[in-house]
XYZ file of C-alpha atoms in Angstrom:
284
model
C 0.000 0.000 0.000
C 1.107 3.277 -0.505
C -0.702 5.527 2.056
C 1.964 5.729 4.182
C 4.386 7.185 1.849
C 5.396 10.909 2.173
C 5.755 13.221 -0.646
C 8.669 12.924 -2.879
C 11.498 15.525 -1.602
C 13.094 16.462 -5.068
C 12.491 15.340 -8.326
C 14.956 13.280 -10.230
C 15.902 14.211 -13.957
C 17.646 11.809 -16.278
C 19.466 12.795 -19.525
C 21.470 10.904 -22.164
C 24.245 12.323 -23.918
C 25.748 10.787 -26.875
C 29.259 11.816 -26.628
C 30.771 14.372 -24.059
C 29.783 17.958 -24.871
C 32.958 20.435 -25.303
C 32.758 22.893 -22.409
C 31.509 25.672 -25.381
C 28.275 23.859 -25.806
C 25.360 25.587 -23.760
C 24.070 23.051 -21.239
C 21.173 24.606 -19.444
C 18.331 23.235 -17.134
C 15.210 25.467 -16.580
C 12.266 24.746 -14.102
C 8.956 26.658 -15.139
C 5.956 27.541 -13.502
C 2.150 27.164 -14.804
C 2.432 30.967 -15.887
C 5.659 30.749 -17.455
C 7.931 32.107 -14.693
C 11.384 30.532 -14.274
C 11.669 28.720 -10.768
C 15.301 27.771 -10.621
C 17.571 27.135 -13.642
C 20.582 25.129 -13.357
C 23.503 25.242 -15.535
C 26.766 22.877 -15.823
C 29.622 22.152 -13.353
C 32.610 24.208 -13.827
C 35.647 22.522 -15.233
C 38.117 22.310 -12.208
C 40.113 25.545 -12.932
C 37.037 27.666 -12.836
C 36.138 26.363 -8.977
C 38.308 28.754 -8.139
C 36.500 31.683 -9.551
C 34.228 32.701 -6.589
C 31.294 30.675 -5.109
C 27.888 31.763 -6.181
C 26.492 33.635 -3.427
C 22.937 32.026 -2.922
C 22.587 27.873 -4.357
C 25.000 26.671 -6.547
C 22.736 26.202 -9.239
C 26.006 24.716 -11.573
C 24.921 20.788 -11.036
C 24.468 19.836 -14.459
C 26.880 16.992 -15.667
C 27.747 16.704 -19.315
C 29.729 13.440 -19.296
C 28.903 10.658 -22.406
C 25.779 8.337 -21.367
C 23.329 8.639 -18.756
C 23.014 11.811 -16.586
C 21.499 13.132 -13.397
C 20.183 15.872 -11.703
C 17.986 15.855 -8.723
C 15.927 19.417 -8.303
C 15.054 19.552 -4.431
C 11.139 21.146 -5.457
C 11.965 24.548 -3.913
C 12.820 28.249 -5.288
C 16.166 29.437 -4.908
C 17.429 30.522 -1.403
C 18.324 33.855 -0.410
C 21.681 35.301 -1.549
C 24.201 35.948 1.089
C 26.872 38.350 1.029
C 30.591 37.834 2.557
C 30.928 37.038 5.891
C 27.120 36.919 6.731
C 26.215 35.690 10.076
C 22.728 35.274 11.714
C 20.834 34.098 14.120
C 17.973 32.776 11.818
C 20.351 31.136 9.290
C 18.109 29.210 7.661
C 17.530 31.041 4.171
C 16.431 28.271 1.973
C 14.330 28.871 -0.961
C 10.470 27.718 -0.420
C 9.112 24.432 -1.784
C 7.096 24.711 -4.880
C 3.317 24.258 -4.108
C 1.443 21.462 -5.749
C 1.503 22.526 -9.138
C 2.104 21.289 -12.782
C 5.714 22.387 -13.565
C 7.495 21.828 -16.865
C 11.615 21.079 -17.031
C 13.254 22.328 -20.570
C 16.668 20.528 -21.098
C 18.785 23.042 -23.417
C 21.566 21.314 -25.161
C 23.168 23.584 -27.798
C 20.622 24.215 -30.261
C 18.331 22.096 -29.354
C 15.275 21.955 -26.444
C 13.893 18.602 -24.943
C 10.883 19.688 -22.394
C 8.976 17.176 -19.675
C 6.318 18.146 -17.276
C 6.317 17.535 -13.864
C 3.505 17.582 -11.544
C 4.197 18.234 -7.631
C 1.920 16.654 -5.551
C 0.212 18.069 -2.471
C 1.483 16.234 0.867
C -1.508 13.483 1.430
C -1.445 14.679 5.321
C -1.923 17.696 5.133
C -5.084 19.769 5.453
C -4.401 23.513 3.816
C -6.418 23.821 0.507
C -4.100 25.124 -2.545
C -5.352 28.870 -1.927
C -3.843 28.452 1.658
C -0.560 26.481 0.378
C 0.020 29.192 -2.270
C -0.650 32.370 0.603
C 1.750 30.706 2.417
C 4.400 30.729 -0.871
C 4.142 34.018 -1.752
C 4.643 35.129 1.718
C 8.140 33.473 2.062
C 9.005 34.251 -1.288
C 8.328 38.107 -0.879
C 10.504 37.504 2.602
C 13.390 36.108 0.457
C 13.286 38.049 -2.333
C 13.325 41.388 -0.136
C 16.423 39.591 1.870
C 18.291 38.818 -1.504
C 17.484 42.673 -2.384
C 19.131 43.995 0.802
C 21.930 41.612 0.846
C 22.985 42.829 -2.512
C 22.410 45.537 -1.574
C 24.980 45.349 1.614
C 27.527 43.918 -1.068
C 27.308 46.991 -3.170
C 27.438 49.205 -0.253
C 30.149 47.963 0.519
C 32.145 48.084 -2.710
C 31.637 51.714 -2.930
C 32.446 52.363 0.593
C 36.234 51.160 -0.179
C 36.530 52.725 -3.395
C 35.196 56.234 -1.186
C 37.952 55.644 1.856
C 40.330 54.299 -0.605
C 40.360 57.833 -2.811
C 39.941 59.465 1.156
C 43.349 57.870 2.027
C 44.907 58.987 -1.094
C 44.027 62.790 -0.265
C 44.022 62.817 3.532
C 47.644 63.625 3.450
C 47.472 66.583 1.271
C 45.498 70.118 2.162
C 44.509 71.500 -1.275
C 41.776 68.112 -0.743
C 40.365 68.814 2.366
C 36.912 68.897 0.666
C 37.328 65.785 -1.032
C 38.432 64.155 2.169
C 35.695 65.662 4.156
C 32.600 64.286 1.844
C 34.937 60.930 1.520
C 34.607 61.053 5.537
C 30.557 61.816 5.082
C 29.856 59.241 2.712
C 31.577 56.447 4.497
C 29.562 57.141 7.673
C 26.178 57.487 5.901
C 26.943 54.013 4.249
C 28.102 53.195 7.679
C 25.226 53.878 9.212
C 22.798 51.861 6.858
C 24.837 48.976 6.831
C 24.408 48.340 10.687
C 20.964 49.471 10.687
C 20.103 46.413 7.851
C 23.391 43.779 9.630
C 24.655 43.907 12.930
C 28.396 44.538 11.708
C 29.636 43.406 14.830
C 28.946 39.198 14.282
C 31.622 36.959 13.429
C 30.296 33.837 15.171
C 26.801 32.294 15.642
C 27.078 32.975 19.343
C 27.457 36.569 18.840
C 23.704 37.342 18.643
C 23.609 36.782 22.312
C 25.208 39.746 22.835
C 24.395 41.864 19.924
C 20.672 43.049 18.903
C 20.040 41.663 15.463
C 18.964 43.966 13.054
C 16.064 43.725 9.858
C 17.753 41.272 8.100
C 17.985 38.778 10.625
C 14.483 39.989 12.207
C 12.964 39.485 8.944
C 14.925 35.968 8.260
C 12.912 34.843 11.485
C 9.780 36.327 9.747
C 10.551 33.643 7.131
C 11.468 30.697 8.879
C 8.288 30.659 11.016
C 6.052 31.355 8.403
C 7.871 28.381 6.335
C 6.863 25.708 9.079
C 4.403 23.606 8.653
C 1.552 23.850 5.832
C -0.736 27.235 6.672
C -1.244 31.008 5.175
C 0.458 33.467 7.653
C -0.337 35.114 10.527
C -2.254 38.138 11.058
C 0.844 39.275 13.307
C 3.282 37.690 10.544
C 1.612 40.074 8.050
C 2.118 43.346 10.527
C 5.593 42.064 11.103
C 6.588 41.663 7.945
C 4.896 45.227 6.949
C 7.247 47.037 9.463
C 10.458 45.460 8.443
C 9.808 45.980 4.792
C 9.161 49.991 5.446
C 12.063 50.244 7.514
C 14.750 48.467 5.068
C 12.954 50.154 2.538
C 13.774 53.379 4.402
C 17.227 52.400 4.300
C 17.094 51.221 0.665
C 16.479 54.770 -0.010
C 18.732 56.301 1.709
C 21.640 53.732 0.319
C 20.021 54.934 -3.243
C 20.468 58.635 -2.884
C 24.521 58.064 -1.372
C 24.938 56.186 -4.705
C 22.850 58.749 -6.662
C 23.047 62.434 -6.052
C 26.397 61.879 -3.439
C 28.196 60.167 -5.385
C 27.591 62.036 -8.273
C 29.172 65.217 -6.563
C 31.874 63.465 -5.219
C 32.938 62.078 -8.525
C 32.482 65.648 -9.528
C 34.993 67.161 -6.932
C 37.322 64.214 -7.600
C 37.213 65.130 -11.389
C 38.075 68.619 -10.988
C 41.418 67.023 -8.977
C 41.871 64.641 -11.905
C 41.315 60.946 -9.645
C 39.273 58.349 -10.703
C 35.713 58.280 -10.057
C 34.122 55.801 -7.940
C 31.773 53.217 -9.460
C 28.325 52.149 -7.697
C 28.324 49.108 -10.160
């Protein structure tokens, strides 16, 4: 009998390959929704000299094989997890992507020129109770959750970038009077960047004990938004909802504030460093 059997935990792909594809030849795995939107594509494994380029920074989505014969690849049935950014520790590290409700889904193999496509139906979880209306409220709120959490942890990563460019050029000029303006909006910017970085990360973790004695900050608060809405099978909470609302405002608030540094700031700084012939600083 099969009633006792729980709900498959990834679906298993098999593809055959003729010969061994040269590393040129696109190899390209796609998951797609019902409506057409891509859930998670997967590409090939690097050859060995190109592990060294940098680790992606949410799933390693490079799984696909591309040896001669029979080939595997086993998609766990959830939506990619949140991107991270260097360094990141938190309390509520658990940023997995969330599982694909029951749904037909369709898998397009791309080799080279040529497409081969199979659907794939996810089936609900025989003991659970939440109708598909429920099962999909309870998607969209974890996926808004991650999506805004990959948005701000990019964001830290640019943020970043820039500030070391800024107190790289501020170094350069400290020394010298004739750029005491330049090194006084270098100071500026580098606290205003400061400033929204530790209101979105608490700057000051470097272990997972740390949060004991540090206040997380709306990353992490909202990464706890997400993990207890992910439990179990039900639409969120009334208090979820207002939760969520008030992190989302205030990283929004800093969002904007990040985006007029890298705007209008930025902008006149490059200005000033212009008129002293140094490079400019790129937000990119």
């Amino acid at each position: 009998g099969h009633q006792g059997r729980n709900p498959a935990a990834s679906a298993v792909l098999h593809y055959w390959l003729p010969e061994e594809l040269p590393p040129e030849t696109p190899l390209e795995l796609a998951i797609v929704d019902r409506n057409g939107e891509t859930v998670r594509t997967f590409t090939r494994k690097p050859e060995q000299a190109d592990e060294e380029k940098e680790a992606a920074k949410g799933d390693d989505d490079r799984l696909l094989t591309a040896t001669a014969g029979l080939n595997r690849i086993e998609w766990n049935l959830r939506y990619p997890g949140v991107e991270r950014f260097e360094n990141l520790v938190l309390w509520n590290d658990c940023l997995d992507g969330p599982r694909a409700v029951p749904a037909e889904y369709r898998a397009t193999l791309t080799v080279g020129e040529a497409d081969y496509a199979v659907d794939l139906q996810v089936l609900p979880d025989p003991r659970s109770s939440a109708t598909p209306a429920e099962l999909q409220q309870q998607f969209d709120f974890v996926w808004g959750v991650n999506r805004k959490l990959t948005d701000t942890h990019g964001a830290i990563t640019q943020l970043r970038g820039v500030r070391e460019q800024i107190a790289a050029v501020g170094e350069r000029v400290s020394e010298s009077l004739d750029f005491g303006d330049l090194a006084q909006q270098s100071q500026t910017i580098v606290e205003r960047l400061d400033g929204i970085e530790r209101a979105l990360y608490q700057v000051e973790l470097e272990a997972p004990q740390d949060p004991l004695n540090f206040p997380i900050r709306l990353n992490d608060k909202l990464a706890g938004v997400m993990l207890a809405a992910a439990i179990g099978d039900h639409p969120p909470t009334e208090s979820a909802v207002a939760v969520r609302d008030e992190l989302f405002a205030a990283i929004d608030e800093q969002l904007a504030a990040l985006d007029e540094v890298l705007g209008e700031e930025l902008e006149a700084f490059n200005r000033l460093a212009a008129e002293l012939a140094l490079p400019a600083v790129a937000a990119d």
